[in-house]
PDB file of C-alpha atoms in Angstrom:
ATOM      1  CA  UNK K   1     149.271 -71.840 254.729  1.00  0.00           C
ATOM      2  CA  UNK K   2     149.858 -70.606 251.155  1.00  0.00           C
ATOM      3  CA  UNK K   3     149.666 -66.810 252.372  1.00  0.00           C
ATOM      4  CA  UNK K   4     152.275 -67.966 255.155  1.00  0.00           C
ATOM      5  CA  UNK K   5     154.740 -69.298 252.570  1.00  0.00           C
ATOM      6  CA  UNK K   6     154.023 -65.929 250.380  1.00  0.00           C
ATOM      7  CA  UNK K   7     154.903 -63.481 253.381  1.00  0.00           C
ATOM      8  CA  UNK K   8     158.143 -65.572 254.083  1.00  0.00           C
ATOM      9  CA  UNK K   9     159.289 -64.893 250.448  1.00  0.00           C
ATOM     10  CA  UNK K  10     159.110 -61.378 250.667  1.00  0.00           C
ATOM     11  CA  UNK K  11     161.150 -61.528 253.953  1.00  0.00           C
ATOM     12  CA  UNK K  12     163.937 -63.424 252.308  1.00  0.00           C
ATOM     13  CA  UNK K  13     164.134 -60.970 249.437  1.00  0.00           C
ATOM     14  CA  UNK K  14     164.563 -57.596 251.311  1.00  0.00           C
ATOM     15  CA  UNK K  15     167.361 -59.394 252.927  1.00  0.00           C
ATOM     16  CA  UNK K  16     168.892 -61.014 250.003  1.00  0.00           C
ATOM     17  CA  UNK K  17     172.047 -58.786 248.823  1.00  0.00           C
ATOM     18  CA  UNK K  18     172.257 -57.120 245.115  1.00  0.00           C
ATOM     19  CA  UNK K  19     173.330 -59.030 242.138  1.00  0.00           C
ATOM     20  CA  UNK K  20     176.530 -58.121 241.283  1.00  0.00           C
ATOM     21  CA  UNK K  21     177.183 -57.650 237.566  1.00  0.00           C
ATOM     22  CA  UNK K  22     180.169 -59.078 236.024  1.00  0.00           C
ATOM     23  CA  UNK K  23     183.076 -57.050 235.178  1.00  0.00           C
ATOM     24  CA  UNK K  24     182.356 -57.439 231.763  1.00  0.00           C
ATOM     25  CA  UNK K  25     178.935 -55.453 231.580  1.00  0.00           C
ATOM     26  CA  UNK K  26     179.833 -53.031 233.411  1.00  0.00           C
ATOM     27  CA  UNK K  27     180.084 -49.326 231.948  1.00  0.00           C
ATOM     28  CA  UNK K  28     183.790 -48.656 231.459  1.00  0.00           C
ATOM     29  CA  UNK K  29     183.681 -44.538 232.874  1.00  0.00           C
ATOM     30  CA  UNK K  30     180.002 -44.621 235.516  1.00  0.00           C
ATOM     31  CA  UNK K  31     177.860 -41.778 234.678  1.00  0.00           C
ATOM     32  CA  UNK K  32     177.907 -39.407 237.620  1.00  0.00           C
ATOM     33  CA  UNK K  33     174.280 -37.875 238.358  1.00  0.00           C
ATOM     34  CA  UNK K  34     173.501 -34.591 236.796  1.00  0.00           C
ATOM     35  CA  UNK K  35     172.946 -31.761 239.379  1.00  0.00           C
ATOM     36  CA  UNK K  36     170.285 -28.809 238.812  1.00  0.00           C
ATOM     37  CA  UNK K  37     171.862 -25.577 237.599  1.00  0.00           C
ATOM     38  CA  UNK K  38     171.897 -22.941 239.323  1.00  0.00           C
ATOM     39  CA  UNK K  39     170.220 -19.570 237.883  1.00  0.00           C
ATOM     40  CA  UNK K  40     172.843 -17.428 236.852  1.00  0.00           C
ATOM     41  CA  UNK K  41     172.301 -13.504 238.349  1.00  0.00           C
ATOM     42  CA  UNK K  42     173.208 -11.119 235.774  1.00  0.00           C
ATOM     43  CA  UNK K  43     176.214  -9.331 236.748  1.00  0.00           C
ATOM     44  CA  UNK K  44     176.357  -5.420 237.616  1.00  0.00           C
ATOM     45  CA  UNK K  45     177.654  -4.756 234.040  1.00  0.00           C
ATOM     46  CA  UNK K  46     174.766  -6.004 232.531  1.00  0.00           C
ATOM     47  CA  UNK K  47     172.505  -3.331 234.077  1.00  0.00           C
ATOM     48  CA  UNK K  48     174.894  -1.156 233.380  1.00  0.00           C
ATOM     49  CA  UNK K  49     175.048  -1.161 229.780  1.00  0.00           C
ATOM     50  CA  UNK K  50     171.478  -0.910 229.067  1.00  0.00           C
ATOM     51  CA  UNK K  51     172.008   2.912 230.022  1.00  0.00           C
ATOM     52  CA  UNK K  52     174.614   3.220 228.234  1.00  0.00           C
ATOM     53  CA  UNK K  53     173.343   1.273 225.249  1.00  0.00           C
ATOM     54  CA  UNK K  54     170.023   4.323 225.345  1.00  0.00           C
ATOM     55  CA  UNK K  55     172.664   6.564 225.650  1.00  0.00           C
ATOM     56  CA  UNK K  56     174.787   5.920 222.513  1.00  0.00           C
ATOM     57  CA  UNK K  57     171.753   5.352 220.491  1.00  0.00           C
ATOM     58  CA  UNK K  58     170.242   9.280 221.615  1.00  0.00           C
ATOM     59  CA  UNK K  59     173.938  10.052 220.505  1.00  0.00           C
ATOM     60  CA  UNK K  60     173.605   8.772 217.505  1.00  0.00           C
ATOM     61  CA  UNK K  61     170.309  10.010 216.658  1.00  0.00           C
ATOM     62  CA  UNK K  62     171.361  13.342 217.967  1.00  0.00           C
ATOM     63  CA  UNK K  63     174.463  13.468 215.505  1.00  0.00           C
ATOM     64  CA  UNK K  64     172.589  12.054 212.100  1.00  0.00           C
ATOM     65  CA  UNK K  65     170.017  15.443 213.285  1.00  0.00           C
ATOM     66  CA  UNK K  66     172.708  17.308 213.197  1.00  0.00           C
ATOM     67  CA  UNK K  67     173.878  15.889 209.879  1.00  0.00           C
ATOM     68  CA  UNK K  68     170.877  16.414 208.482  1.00  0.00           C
ATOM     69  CA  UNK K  69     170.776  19.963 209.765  1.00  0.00           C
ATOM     70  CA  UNK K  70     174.154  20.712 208.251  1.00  0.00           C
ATOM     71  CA  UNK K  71     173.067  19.430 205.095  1.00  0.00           C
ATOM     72  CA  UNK K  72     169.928  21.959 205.130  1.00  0.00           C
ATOM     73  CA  UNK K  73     172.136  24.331 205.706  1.00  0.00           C
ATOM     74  CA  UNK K  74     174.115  23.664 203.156  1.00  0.00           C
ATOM     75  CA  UNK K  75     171.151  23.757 200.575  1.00  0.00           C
ATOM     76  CA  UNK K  76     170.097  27.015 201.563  1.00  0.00           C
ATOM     77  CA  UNK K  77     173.286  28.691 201.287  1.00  0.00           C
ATOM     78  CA  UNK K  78     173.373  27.854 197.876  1.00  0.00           C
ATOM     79  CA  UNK K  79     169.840  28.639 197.103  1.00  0.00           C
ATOM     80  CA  UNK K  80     171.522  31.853 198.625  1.00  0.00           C
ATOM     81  CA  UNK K  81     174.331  32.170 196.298  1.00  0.00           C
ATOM     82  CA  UNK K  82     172.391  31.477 193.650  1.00  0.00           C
ATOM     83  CA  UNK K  83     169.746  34.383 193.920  1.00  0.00           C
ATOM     84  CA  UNK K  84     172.726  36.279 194.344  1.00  0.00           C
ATOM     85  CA  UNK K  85     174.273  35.020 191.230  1.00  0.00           C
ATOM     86  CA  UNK K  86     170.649  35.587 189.346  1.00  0.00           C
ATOM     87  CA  UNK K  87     170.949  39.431 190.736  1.00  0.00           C
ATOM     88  CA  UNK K  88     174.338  39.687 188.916  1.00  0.00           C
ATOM     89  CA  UNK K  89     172.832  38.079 185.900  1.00  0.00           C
ATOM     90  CA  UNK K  90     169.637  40.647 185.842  1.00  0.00           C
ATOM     91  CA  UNK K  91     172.087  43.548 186.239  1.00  0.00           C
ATOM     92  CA  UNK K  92     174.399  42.226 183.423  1.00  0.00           C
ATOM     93  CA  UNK K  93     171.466  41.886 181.367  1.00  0.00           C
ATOM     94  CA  UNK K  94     170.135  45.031 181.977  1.00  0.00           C
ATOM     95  CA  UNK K  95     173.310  46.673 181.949  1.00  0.00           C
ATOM     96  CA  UNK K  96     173.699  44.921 178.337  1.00  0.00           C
ATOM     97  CA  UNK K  97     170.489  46.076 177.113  1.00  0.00           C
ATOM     98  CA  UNK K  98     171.447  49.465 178.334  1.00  0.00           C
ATOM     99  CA  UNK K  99     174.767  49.252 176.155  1.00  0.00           C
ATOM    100  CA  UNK K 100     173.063  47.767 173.030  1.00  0.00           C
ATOM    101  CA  UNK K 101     170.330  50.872 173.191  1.00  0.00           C
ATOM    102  CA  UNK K 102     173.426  53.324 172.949  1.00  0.00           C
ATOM    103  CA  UNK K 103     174.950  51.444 170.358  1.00  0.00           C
ATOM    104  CA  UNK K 104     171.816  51.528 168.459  1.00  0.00           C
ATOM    105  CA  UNK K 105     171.457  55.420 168.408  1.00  0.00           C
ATOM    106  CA  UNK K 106     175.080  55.769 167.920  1.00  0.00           C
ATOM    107  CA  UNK K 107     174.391  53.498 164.868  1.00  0.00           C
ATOM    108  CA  UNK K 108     171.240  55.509 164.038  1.00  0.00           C
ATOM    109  CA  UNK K 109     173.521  59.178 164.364  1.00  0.00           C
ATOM    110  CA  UNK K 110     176.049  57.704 162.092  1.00  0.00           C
ATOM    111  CA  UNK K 111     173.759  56.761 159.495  1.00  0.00           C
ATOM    112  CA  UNK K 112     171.849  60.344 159.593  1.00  0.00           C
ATOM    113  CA  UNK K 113     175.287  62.226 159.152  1.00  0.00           C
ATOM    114  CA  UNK K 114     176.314  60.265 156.589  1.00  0.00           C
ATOM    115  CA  UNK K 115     173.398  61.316 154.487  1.00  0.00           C
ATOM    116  CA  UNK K 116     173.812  64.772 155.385  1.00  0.00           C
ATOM    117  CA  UNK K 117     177.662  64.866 154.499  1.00  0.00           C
ATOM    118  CA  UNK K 118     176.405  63.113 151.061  1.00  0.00           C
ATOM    119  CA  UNK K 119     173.304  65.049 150.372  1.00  0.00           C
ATOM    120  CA  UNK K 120     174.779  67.978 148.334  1.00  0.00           C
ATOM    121  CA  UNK K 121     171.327  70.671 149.218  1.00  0.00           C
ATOM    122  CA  UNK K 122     172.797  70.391 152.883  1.00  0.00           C
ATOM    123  CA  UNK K 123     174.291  73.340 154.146  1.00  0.00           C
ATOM    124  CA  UNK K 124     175.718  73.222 157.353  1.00  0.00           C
ATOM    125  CA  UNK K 125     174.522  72.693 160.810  1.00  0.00           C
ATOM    126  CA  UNK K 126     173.380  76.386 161.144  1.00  0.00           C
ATOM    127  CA  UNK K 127     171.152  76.143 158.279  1.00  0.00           C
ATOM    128  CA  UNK K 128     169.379  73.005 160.014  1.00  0.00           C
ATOM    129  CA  UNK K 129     169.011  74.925 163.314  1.00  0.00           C
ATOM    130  CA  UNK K 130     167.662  77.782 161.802  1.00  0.00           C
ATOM    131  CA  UNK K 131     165.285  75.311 159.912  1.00  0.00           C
ATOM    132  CA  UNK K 132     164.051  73.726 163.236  1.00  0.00           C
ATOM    133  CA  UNK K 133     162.926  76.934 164.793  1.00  0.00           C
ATOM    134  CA  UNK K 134     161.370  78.146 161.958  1.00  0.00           C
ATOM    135  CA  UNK K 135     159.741  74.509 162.057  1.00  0.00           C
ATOM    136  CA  UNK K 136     158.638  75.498 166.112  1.00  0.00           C
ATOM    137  CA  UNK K 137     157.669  78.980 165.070  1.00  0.00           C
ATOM    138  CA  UNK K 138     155.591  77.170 162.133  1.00  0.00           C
ATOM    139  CA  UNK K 139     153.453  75.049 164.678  1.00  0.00           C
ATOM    140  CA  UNK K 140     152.831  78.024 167.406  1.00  0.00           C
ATOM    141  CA  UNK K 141     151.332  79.939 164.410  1.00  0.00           C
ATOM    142  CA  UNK K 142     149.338  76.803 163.456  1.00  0.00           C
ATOM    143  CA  UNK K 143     148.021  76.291 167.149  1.00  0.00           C
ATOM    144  CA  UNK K 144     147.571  79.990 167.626  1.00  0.00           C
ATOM    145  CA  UNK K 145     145.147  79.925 163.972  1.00  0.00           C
ATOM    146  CA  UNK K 146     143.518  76.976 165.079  1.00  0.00           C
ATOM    147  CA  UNK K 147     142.524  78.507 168.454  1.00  0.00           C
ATOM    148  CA  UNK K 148     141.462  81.666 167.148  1.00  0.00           C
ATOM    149  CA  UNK K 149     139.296  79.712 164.673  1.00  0.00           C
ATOM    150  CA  UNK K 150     137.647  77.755 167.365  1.00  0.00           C
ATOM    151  CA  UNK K 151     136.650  81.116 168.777  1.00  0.00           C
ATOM    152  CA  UNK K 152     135.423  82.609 166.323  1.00  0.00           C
ATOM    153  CA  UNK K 153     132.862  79.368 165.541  1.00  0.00           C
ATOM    154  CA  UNK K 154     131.941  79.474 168.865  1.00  0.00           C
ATOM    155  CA  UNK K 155     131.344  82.807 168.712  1.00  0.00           C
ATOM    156  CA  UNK K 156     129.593  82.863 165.749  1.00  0.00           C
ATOM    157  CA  UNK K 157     127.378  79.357 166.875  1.00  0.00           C
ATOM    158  CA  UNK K 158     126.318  82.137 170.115  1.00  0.00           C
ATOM    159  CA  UNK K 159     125.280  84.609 167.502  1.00  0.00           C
ATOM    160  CA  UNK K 160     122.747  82.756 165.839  1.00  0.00           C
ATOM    161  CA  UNK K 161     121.646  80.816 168.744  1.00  0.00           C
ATOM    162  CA  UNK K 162     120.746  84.572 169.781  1.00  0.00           C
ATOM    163  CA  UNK K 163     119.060  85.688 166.641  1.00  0.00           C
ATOM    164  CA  UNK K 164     116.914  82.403 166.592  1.00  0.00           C
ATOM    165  CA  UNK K 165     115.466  82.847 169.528  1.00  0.00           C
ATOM    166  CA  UNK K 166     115.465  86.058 171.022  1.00  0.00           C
ATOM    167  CA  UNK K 167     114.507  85.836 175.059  1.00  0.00           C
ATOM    168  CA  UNK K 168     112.504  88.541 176.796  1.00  0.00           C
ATOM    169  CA  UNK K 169     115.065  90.613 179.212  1.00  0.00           C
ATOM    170  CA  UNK K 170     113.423  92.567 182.705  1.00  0.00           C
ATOM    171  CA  UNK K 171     109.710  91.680 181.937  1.00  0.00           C
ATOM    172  CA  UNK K 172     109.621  93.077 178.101  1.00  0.00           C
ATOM    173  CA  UNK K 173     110.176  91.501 174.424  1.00  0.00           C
ATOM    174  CA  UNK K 174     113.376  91.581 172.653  1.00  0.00           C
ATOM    175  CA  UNK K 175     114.101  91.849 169.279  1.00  0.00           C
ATOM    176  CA  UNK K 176     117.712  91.663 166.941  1.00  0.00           C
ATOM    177  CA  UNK K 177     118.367  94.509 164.613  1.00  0.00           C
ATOM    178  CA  UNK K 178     121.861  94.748 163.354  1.00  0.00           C
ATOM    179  CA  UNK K 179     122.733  92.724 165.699  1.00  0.00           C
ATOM    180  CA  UNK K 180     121.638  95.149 168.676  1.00  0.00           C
ATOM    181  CA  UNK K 181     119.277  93.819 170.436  1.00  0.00           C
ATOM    182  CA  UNK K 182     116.179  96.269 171.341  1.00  0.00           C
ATOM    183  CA  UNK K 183     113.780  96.169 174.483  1.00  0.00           C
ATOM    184  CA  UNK K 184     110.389  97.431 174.640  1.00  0.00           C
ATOM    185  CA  UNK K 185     107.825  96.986 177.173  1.00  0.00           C
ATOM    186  CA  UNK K 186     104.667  95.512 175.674  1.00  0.00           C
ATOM    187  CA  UNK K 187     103.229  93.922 172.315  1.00  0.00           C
ATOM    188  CA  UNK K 188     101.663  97.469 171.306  1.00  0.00           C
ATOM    189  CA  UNK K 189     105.167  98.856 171.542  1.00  0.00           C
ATOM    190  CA  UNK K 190     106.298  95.781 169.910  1.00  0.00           C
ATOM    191  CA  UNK K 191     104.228  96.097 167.156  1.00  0.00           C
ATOM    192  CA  UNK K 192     104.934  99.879 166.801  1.00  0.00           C
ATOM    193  CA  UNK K 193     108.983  98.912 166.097  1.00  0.00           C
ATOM    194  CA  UNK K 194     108.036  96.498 163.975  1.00  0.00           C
ATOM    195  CA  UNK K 195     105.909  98.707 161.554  1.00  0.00           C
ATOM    196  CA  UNK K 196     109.149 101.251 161.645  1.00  0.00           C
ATOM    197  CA  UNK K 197     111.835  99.198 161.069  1.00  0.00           C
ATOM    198  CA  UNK K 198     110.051  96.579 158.939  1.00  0.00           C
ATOM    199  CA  UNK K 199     110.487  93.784 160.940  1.00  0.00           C
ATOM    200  CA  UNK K 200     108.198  90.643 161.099  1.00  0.00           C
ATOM    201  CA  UNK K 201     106.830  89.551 164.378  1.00  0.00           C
ATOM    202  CA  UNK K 202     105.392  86.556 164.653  1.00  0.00           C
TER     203      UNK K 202
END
């Protein structure tokens, strides 16, 4: 009977009508209900700029390598101009060198024919010319004496290298007399000049 009564209840609420709030607590502007968004397709620009994007970037890369390029450039034109400049300085240099040499015998020149002019034994530029190839003729003569003496000690050296030891000539004995030297054909004979001319044979 109980689970009767229970069933019945449920009947009479599913037909009982909503509560109505009063005026009062009800919300002054009703929330509507939210709705899902929709995914949003990015538009055709969008893909489109990427490209472009990678394309201004490659430009700009491409224009700081040129940059950098330019600026190489640069620095080797004026390591350029500066070997250049270093050439001009090496010939100025040398050039000056070249200058201060000439100067310096000038100098030199001066100085000699200023003692001349002042020495009072000078006499004249002849003189002095005639003194310098008497000077030349002085050391031919010298060289000339000096060779002939060099001859004559080697000469003389041969000599007594001969006369110290006298060599057999064709098969027979030689021996110096007067500086001649005499050949004979055996010891007998050998002896025999000996005895004559009064020469010891050892």
């Amino acid at each position: 009977m109980a689970d009767h009564m229970d069933v019945d209840d449920d009947d009479a609420d599913l037909w009982t009508s909503p509560v109505k709030n009063p005026p009062s607590e009800r919300p002054k502007n009703p929330k509507s209900p939210r709705t899902p968004r929709t995914p949003k397709t990015p538009p055709a620009n969008d893909r489109q700029s990427e490209p472009l994007d990678r394309e201004a970037m490659l430009k700009r890369e491409l224009e700081g390598v040129r940059s950098i390029n330019r600026v190489i450039e640069g620095v080797i034109g004026t390591l350029q101009r500066t070997g250049s400049n270093m050439d001009s300085v090496s010939k100025t240099v040398s050039n000056a060198s070249t200058l201060l040499n000439t100067w310096t015998r000038i100098l030199s020149q001066t100085e000699h024919n200023q003692r001349l002019i002042l020495d009072p034994t000078w006499k004249g530029a002849t003189n002095d010319l005639a003194e310098i190839e008497a000077e030349a003729v002085r050391k031919q003569q010298e060289e000339a004496r000096k060779a002939a003496e060099e001859e004559e000690r080697k000469e003389e050296l041969r000599r007594r290298r001969e006369e110290e030891d006298p060599r057999p000539n064709q098969g027979g004995y030689g021996v110096v007399k007067d500086e001649v030297q005499v050949v004979v054909e055996d010891r007998h004979q050998l002896r025999l000049f000996g005895k004559q001319h009064h020469i010891s044979l050892k």
